[in-house]
Short mmCIF file of C-alpha atoms in Angstrom, two decimals:
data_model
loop_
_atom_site.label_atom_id
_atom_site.label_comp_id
_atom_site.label_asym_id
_atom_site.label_seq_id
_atom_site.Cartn_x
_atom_site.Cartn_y
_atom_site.Cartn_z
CA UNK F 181 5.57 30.06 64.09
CA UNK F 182 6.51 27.71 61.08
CA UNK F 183 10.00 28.04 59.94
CA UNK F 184 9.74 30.06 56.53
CA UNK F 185 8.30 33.22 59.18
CA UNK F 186 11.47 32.19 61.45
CA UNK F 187 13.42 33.32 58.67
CA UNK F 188 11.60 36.14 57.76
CA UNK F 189 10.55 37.75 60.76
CA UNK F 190 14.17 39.84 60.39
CA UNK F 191 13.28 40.93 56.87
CA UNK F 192 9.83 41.97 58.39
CA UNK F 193 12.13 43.95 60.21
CA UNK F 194 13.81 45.46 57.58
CA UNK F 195 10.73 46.16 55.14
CA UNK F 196 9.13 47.75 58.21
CA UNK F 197 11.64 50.43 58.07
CA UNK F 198 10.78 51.59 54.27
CA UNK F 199 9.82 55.15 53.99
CA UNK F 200 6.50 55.65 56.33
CA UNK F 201 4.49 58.32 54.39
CA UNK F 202 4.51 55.94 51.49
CA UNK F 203 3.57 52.95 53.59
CA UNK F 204 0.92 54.86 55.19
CA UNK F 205 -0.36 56.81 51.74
CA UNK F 206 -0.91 53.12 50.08
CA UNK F 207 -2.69 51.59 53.43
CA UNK F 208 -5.04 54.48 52.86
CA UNK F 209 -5.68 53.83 49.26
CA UNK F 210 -5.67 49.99 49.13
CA UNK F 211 -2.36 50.38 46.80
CA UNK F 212 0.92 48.35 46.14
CA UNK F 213 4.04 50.14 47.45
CA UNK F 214 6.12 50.13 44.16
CA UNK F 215 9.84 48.59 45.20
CA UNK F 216 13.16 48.42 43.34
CA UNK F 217 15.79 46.11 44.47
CA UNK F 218 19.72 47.40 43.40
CA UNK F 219 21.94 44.30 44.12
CA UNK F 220 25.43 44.87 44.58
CA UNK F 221 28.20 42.20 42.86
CA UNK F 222 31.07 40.61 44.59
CA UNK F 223 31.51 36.87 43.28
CA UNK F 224 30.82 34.88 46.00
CA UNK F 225 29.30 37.51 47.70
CA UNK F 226 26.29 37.45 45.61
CA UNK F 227 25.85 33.83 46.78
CA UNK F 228 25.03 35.00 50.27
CA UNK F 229 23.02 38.45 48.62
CA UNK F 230 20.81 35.51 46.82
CA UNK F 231 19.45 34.51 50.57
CA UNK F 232 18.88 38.04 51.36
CA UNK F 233 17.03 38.35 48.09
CA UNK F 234 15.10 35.32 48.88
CA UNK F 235 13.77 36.89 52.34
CA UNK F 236 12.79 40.01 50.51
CA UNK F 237 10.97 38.58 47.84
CA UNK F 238 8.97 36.24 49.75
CA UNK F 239 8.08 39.40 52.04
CA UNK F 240 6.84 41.49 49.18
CA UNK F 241 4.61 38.26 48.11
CA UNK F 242 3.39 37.53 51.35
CA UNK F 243 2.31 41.16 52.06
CA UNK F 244 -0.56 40.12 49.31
CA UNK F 245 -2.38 38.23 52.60
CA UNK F 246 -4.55 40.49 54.20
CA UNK F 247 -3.29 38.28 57.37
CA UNK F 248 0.13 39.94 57.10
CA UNK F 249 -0.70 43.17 56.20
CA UNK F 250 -2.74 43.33 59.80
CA UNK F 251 -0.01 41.77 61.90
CA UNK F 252 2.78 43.95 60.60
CA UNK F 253 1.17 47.04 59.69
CA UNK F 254 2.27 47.12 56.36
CA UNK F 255 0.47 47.89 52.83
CA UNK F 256 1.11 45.35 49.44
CA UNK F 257 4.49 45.59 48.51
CA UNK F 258 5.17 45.18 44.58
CA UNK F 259 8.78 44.45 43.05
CA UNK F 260 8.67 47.20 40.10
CA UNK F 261 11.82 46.66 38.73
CA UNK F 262 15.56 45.06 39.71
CA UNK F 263 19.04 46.09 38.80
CA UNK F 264 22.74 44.93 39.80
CA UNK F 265 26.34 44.37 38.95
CA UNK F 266 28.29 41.37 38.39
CA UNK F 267 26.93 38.70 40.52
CA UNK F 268 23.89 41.34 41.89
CA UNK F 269 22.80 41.02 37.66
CA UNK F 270 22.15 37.20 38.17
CA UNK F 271 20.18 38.07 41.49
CA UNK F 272 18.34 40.86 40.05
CA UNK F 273 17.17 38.12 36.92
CA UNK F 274 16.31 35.69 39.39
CA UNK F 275 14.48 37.92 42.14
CA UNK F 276 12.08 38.84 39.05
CA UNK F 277 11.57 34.82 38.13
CA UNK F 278 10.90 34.21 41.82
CA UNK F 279 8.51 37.24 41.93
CA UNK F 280 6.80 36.18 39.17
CA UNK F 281 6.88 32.16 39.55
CA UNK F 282 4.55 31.51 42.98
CA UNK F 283 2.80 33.56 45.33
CA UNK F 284 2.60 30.47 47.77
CA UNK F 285 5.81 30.60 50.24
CA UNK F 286 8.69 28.97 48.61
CA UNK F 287 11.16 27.81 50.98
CA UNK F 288 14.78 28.96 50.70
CA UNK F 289 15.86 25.04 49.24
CA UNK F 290 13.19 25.43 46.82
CA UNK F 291 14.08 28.49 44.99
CA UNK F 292 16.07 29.58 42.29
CA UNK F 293 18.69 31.42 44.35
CA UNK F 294 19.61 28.18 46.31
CA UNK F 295 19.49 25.78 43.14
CA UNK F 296 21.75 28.20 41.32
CA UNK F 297 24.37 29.14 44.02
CA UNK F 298 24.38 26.22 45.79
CA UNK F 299 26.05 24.07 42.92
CA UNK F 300 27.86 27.09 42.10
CA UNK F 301 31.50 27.49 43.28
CA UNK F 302 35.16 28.12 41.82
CA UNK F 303 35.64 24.79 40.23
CA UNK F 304 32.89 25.69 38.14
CA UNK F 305 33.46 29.53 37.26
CA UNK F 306 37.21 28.83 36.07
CA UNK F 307 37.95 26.96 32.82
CA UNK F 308 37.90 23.48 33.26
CA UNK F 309 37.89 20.81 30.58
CA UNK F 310 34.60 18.86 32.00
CA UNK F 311 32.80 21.47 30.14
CA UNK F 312 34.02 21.93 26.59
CA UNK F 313 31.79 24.12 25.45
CA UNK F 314 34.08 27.07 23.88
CA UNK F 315 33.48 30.69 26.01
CA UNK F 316 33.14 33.30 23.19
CA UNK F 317 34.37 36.17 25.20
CA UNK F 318 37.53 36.84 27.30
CA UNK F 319 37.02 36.77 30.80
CA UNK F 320 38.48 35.61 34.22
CA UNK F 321 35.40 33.51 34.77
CA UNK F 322 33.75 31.14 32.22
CA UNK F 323 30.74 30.59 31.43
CA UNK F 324 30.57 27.06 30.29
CA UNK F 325 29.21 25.76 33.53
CA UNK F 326 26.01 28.31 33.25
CA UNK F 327 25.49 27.48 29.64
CA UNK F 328 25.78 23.46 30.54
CA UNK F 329 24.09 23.13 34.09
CA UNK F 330 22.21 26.10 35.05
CA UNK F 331 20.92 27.40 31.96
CA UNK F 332 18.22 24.70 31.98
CA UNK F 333 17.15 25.11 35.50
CA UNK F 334 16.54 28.76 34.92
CA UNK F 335 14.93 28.10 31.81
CA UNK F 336 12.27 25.27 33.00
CA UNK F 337 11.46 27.89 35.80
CA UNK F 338 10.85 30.72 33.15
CA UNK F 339 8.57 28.27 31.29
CA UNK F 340 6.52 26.98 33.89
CA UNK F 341 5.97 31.07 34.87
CA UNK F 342 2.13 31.69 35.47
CA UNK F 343 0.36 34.67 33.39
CA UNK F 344 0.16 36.83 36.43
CA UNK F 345 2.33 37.45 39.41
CA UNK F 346 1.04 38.25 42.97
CA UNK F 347 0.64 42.01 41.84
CA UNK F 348 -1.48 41.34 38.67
CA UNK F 349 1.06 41.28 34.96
CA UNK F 350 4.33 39.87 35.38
CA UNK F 351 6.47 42.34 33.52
CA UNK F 352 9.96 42.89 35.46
CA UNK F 353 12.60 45.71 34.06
CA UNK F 354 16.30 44.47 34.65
CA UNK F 355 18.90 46.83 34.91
CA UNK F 356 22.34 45.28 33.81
CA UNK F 357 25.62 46.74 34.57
CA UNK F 358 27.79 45.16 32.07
CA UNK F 359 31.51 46.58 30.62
CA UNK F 360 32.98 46.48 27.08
CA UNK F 361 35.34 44.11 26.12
CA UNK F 362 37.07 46.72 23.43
CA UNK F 363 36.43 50.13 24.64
CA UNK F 364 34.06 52.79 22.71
CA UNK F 365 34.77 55.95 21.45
CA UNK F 366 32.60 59.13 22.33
CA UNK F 367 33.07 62.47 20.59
CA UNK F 368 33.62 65.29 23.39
CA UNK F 369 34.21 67.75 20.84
CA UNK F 370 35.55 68.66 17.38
CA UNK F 371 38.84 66.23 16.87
CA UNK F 372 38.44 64.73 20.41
CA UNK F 373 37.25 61.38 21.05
CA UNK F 374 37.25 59.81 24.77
CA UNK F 375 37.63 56.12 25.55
CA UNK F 376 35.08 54.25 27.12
CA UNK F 377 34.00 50.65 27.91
CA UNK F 378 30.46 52.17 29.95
CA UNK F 379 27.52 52.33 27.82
CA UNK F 380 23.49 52.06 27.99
CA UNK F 381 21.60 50.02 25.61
CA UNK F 382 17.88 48.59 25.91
CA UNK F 383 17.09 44.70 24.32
#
């Protein structure tokens, strides 16, 4: 066994246990098993959610190989859509780039969940004046090290993205949890207006 299926065999595991009747239903009809991944936040939590991620994704590509499919039992399993909060909205962004980017196995050093945590710590989520670009919000964390470093890492992966992913068009929905800075106003009724920095909006 070659180390990339070391690492997954537990994830194996793991997808084995998704709901059986649809497993079953789409081994019947040839279909992809539509899956949604909701990715918690946490800081530096999300750095070890991003190898978690990793796994998963690489599962749901590799169940494309009819070689797979026979050894585990399982049908084609198809990332439909991703969603988080906090740090689990920068995995959800980069589980649908590594969905769409390879079907090949990419190994966990390789991908963009190692190349963006991995250099990614407290010195560079707090202020510091290495990078000088000016954060246009107000936050706890800046973003200065993103918008010098990472930002071109993730872009160069979103421009060398193939047509098609392993499941046909690459067309991901992210879900992103984000707060107001100044709270909202929402009429309850006639005179009465409630305070709120949760809101919905598509782009």
């Amino acid at each position: 066994m070659n180390s990339f299926w070391r690492r997954a065999s537990g994830l194996l595991v793991l997808v084995a246990v998704l709901p059986r009747s649809a497993r079953a239903q789409a081994r019947r009809d040839g279909e992809h098993v539509p899956v949604i991944l909701t990715l918690s936040g946490g800081v530096s939590l999300g750095s070890y959610e991003a190898g978690v991620n990793w796994g998963l994704v690489e599962v749901f590509k590799q169940t494309q190989r009819d070689s797979l499919r026979t050894a585990w039992n399982l049908p084609r399993y198809r990332l439909s859509a991703a969603t988080g909060a906090s740090a689990g909205n920068i995995n959800a962004f980069l589980a649908a780039i590594e969905w769409c980017r390879t079907a090949r196995p990419t190994p966990p050093d390789s991908s963009l969940f190692w190349k963006i945590w991995v250099r990614t710590g407290f010195d560079q989520l707090f202020p510091l004046a290495r990078y000088s670009q000016q954060d246009t919000t107000r936050a706890l964390f800046s973003r200065r090290y993103f918008h010098r470093v990472l930002f071109d890492t993730i872009a160069a992966a979103m421009r060398a993205l193939p047509a098609s992913a392993p499941s046909g068009a690459c067309a991901i929905p992210i879900g992103v949890t984000i707060t107001r800075v100044a709270p909202d106003t929402i009429p309850i009724s006639s005179g009465i207006h409630a305070l709120t920095q949760r809101y919905a909006a598509t782009v």
